[in-house]
mmCIF file of C-alpha atoms in Angstrom:
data_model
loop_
_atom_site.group_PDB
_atom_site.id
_atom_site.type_symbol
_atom_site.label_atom_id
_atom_site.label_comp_id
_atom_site.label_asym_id
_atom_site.label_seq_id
_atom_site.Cartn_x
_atom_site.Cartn_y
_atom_site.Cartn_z
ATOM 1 C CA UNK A 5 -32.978 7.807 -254.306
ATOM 2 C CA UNK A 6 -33.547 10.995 -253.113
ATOM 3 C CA UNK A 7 -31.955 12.903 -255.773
ATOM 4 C CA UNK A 8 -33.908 10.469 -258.255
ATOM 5 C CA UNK A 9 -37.272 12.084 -256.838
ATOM 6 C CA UNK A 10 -35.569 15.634 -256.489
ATOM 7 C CA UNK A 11 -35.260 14.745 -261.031
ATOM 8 C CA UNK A 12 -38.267 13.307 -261.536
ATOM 9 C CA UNK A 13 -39.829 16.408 -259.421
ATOM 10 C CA UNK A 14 -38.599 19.037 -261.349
ATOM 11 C CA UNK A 15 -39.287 17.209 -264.556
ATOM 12 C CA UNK A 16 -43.274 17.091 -264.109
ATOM 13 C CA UNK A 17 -42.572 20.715 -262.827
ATOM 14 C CA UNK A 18 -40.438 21.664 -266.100
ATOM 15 C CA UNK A 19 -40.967 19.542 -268.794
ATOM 16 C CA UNK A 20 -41.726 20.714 -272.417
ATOM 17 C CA UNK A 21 -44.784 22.394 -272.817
ATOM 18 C CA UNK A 22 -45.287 22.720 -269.270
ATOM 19 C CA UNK A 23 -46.837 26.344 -268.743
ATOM 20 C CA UNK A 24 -45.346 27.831 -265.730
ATOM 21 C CA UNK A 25 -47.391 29.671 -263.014
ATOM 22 C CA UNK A 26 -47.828 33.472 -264.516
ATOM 23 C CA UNK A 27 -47.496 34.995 -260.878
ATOM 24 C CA UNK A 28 -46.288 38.351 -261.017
ATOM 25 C CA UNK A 29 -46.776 39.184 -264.739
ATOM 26 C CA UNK A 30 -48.214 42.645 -265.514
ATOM 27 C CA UNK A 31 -51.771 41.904 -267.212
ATOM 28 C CA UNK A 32 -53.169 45.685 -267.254
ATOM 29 C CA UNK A 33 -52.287 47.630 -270.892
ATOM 30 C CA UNK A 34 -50.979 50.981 -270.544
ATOM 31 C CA UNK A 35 -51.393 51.312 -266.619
ATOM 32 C CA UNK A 36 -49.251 54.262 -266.489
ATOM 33 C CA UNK A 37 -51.409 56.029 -268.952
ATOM 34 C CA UNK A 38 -48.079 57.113 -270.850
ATOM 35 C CA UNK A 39 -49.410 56.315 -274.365
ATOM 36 C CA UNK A 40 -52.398 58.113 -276.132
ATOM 37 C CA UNK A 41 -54.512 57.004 -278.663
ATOM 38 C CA UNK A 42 -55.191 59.962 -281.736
ATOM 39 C CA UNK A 43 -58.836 60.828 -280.066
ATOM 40 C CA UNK A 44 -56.906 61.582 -276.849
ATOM 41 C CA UNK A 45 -57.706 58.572 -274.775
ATOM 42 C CA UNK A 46 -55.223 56.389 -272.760
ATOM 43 C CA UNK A 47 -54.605 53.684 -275.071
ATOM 44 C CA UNK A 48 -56.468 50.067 -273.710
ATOM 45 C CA UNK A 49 -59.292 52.904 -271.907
ATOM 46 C CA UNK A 50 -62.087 53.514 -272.829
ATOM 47 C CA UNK A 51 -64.287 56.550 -270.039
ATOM 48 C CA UNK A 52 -67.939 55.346 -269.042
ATOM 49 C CA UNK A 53 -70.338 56.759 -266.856
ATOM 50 C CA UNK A 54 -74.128 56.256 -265.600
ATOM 51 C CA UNK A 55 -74.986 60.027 -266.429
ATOM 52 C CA UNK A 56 -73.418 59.941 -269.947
ATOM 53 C CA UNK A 57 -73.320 63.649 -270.113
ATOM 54 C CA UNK A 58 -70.003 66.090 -270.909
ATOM 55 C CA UNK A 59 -71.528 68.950 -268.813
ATOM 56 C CA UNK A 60 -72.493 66.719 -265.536
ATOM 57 C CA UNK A 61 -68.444 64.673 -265.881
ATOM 58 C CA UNK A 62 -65.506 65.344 -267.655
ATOM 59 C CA UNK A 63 -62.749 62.611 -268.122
ATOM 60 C CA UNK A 64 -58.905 63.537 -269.308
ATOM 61 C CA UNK A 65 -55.355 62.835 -269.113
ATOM 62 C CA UNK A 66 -53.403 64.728 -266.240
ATOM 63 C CA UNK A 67 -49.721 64.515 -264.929
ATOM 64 C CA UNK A 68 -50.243 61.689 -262.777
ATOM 65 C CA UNK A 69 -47.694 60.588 -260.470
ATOM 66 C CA UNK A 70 -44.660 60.048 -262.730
ATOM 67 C CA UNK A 71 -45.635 61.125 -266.371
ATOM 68 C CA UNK A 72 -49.027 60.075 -267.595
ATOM 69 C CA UNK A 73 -52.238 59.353 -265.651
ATOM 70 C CA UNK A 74 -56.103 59.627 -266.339
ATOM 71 C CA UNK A 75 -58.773 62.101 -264.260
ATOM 72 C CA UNK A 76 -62.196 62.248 -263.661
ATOM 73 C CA UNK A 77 -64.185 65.311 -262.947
ATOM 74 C CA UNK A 78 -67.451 65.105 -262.052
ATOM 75 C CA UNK A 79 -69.818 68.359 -261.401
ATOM 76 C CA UNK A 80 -72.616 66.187 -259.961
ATOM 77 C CA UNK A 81 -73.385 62.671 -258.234
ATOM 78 C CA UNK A 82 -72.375 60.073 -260.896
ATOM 79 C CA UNK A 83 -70.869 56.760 -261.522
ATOM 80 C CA UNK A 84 -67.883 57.575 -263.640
ATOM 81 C CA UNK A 85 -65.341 54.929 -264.603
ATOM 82 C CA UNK A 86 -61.931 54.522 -267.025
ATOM 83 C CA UNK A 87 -62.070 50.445 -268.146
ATOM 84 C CA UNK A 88 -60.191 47.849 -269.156
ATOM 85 C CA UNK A 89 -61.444 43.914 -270.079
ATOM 86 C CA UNK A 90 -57.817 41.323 -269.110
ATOM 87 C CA UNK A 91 -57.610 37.990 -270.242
ATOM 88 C CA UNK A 92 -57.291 35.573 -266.686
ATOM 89 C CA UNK A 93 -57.116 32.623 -265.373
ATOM 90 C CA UNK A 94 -59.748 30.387 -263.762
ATOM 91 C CA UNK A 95 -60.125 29.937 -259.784
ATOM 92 C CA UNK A 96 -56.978 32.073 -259.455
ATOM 93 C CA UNK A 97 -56.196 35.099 -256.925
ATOM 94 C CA UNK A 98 -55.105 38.573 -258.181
ATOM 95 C CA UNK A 99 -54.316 41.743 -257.264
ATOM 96 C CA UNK A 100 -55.534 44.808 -258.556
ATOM 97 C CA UNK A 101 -53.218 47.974 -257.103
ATOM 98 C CA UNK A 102 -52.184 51.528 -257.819
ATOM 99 C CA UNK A 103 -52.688 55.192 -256.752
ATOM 100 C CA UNK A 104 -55.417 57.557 -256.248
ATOM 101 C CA UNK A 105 -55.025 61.499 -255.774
ATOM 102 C CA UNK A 106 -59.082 62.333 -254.734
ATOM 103 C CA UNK A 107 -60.892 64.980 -253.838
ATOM 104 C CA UNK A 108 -64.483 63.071 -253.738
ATOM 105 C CA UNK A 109 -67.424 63.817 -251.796
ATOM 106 C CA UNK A 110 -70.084 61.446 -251.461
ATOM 107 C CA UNK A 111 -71.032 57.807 -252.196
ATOM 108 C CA UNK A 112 -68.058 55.292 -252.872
ATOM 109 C CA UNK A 113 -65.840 58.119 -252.998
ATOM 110 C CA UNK A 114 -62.815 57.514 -255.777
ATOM 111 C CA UNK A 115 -61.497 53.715 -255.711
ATOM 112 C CA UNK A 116 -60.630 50.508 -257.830
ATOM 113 C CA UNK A 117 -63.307 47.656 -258.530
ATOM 114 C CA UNK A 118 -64.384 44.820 -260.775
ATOM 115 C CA UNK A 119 -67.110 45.002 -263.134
ATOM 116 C CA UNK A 120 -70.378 43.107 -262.389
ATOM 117 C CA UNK A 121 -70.076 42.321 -258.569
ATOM 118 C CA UNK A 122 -70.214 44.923 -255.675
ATOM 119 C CA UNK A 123 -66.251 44.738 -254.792
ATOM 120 C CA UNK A 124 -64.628 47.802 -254.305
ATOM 121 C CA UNK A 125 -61.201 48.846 -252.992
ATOM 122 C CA UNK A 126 -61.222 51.369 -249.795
ATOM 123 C CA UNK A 127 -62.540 54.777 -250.762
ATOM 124 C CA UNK A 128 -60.429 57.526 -251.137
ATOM 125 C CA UNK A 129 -61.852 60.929 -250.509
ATOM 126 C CA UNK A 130 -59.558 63.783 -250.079
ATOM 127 C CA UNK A 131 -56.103 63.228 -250.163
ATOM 128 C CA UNK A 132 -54.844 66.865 -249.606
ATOM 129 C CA UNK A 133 -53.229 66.561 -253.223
ATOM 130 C CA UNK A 134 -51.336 63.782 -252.297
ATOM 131 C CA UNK A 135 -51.086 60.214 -254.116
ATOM 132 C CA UNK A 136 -52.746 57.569 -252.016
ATOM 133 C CA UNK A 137 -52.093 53.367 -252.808
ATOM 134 C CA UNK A 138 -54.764 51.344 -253.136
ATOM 135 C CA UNK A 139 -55.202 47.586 -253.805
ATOM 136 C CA UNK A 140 -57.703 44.537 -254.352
ATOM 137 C CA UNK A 141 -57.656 40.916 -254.305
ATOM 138 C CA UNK A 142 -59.925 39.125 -255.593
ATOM 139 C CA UNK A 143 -60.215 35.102 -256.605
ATOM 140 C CA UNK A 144 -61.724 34.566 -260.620
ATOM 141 C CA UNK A 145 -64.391 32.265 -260.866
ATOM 142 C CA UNK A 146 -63.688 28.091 -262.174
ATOM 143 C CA UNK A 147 -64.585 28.951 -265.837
ATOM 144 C CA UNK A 148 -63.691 32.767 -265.586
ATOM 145 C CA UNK A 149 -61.395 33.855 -268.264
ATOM 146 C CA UNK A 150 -61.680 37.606 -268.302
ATOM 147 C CA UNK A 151 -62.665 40.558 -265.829
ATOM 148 C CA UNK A 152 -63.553 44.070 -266.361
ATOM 149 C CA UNK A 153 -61.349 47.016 -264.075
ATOM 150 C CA UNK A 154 -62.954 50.139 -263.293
ATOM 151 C CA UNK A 155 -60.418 52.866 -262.270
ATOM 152 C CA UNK A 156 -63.772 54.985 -260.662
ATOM 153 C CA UNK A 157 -65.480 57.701 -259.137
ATOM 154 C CA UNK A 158 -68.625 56.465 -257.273
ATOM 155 C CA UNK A 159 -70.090 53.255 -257.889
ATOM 156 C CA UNK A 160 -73.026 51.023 -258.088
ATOM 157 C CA UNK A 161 -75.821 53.556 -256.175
ATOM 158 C CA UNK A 162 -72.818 55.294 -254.431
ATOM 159 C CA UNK A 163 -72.422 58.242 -256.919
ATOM 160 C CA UNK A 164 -70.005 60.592 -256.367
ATOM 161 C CA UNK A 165 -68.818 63.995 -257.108
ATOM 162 C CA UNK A 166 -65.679 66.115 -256.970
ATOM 163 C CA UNK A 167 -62.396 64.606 -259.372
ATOM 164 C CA UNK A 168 -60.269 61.828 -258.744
ATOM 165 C CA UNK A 169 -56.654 60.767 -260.673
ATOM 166 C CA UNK A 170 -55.307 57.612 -261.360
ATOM 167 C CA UNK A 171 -51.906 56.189 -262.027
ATOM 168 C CA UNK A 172 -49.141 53.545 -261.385
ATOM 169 C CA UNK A 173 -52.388 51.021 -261.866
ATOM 170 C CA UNK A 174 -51.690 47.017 -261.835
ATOM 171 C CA UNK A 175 -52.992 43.937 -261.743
ATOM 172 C CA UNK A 176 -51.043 40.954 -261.370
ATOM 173 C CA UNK A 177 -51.632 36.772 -260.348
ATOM 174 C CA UNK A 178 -50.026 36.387 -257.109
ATOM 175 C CA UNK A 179 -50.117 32.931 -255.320
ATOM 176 C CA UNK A 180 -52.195 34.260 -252.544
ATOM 177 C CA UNK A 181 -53.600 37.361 -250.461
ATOM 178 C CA UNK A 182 -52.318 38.333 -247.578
ATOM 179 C CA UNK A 183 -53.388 36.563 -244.562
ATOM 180 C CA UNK A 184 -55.127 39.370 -243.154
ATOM 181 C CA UNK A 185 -56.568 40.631 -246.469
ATOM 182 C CA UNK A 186 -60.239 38.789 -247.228
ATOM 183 C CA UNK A 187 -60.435 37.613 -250.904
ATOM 184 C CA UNK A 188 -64.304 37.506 -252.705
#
């Protein structure tokens, strides 16, 4: 009987057409930064900032951490941001991670958040040249199928100046958060 149930179990679980939980998966294009589009932008990136002007912030590839990465440079307070739209799932958790190398002054500093709600990752400031990780959680909404990433410096009336690099980013579904790690 019980190996019966242990069948019939793994059949609802398995069967045809079944789609399995995605957990895991790699959602982000190009997260490494490794491959270039002809204009000279990280392909799946497109640079965006509140003071849209070339002579207040500057945004370009750099080394990053192990071959490609993306920098921002910004002379004055702005809110400057590298972004990328992901298909996801409804009501499901994720986690948005990678690494920051900052030298930021002022408002939010250099950090990871999600487009249209005031959710940031911890702010990274100055990390005497050094590559700092950095990650998110965050739950999608019940009829949520996409979210906007912002790999930024400043943020929502939290402008910053002074250059930040990104690399390694990531964002994956994971089953949960950890249990000490709130999820919006």
């Amino acid at each position: 009987l019980i190996a019966l149930a242990c069948a019939v179990l793994a059949w609802l679980l398995f069967k045809p057409g079944a789609e399995p939980p995605a957990y895991g998966i790699e959602l982000l294009k190009n997260g490494g930064f490794e491959a270039v589009t002809g204009e000279g932008l990280p392909e799946g990136w497109l640079p965006e900032s509140y003071l849209n002007d070339p002579d207040v912030t500057a945004f370009s590839l750099s080394g990053g951490r192990d071959g490609g990465g993306i920098e921002i440079t910004s002379r004055l307070p702005n809110d400057a941001r590298y972004i990328q739209t992901v298909p996801v799932k409804p009501d499901a958790v994720y986690r948005f991670s990678g690494y920051i190398k900052s030298a930021a002054e002022g408002g939010a500093g250099a950090n990871l958040s999600v487009a249209g709600i005031y959710v940031f990752s911890d702010p990274v400031f100055d990390t005497q040249g050094e590559w700092e990780p950095v990650e998110l959680y965050g739950r999608t909404g019940k009829n949520q199928h996409e979210v906007t990433l912002f790999a930024r410096l400043g943020g929502y009336s939290a402008e910053s100046s002074g250059k930040a690099a990104f690399d390694g980013l990531s964002l994956v579904r994971v089953e949960s958060a950890p249990p000490d790690v709130p999820v919006p």
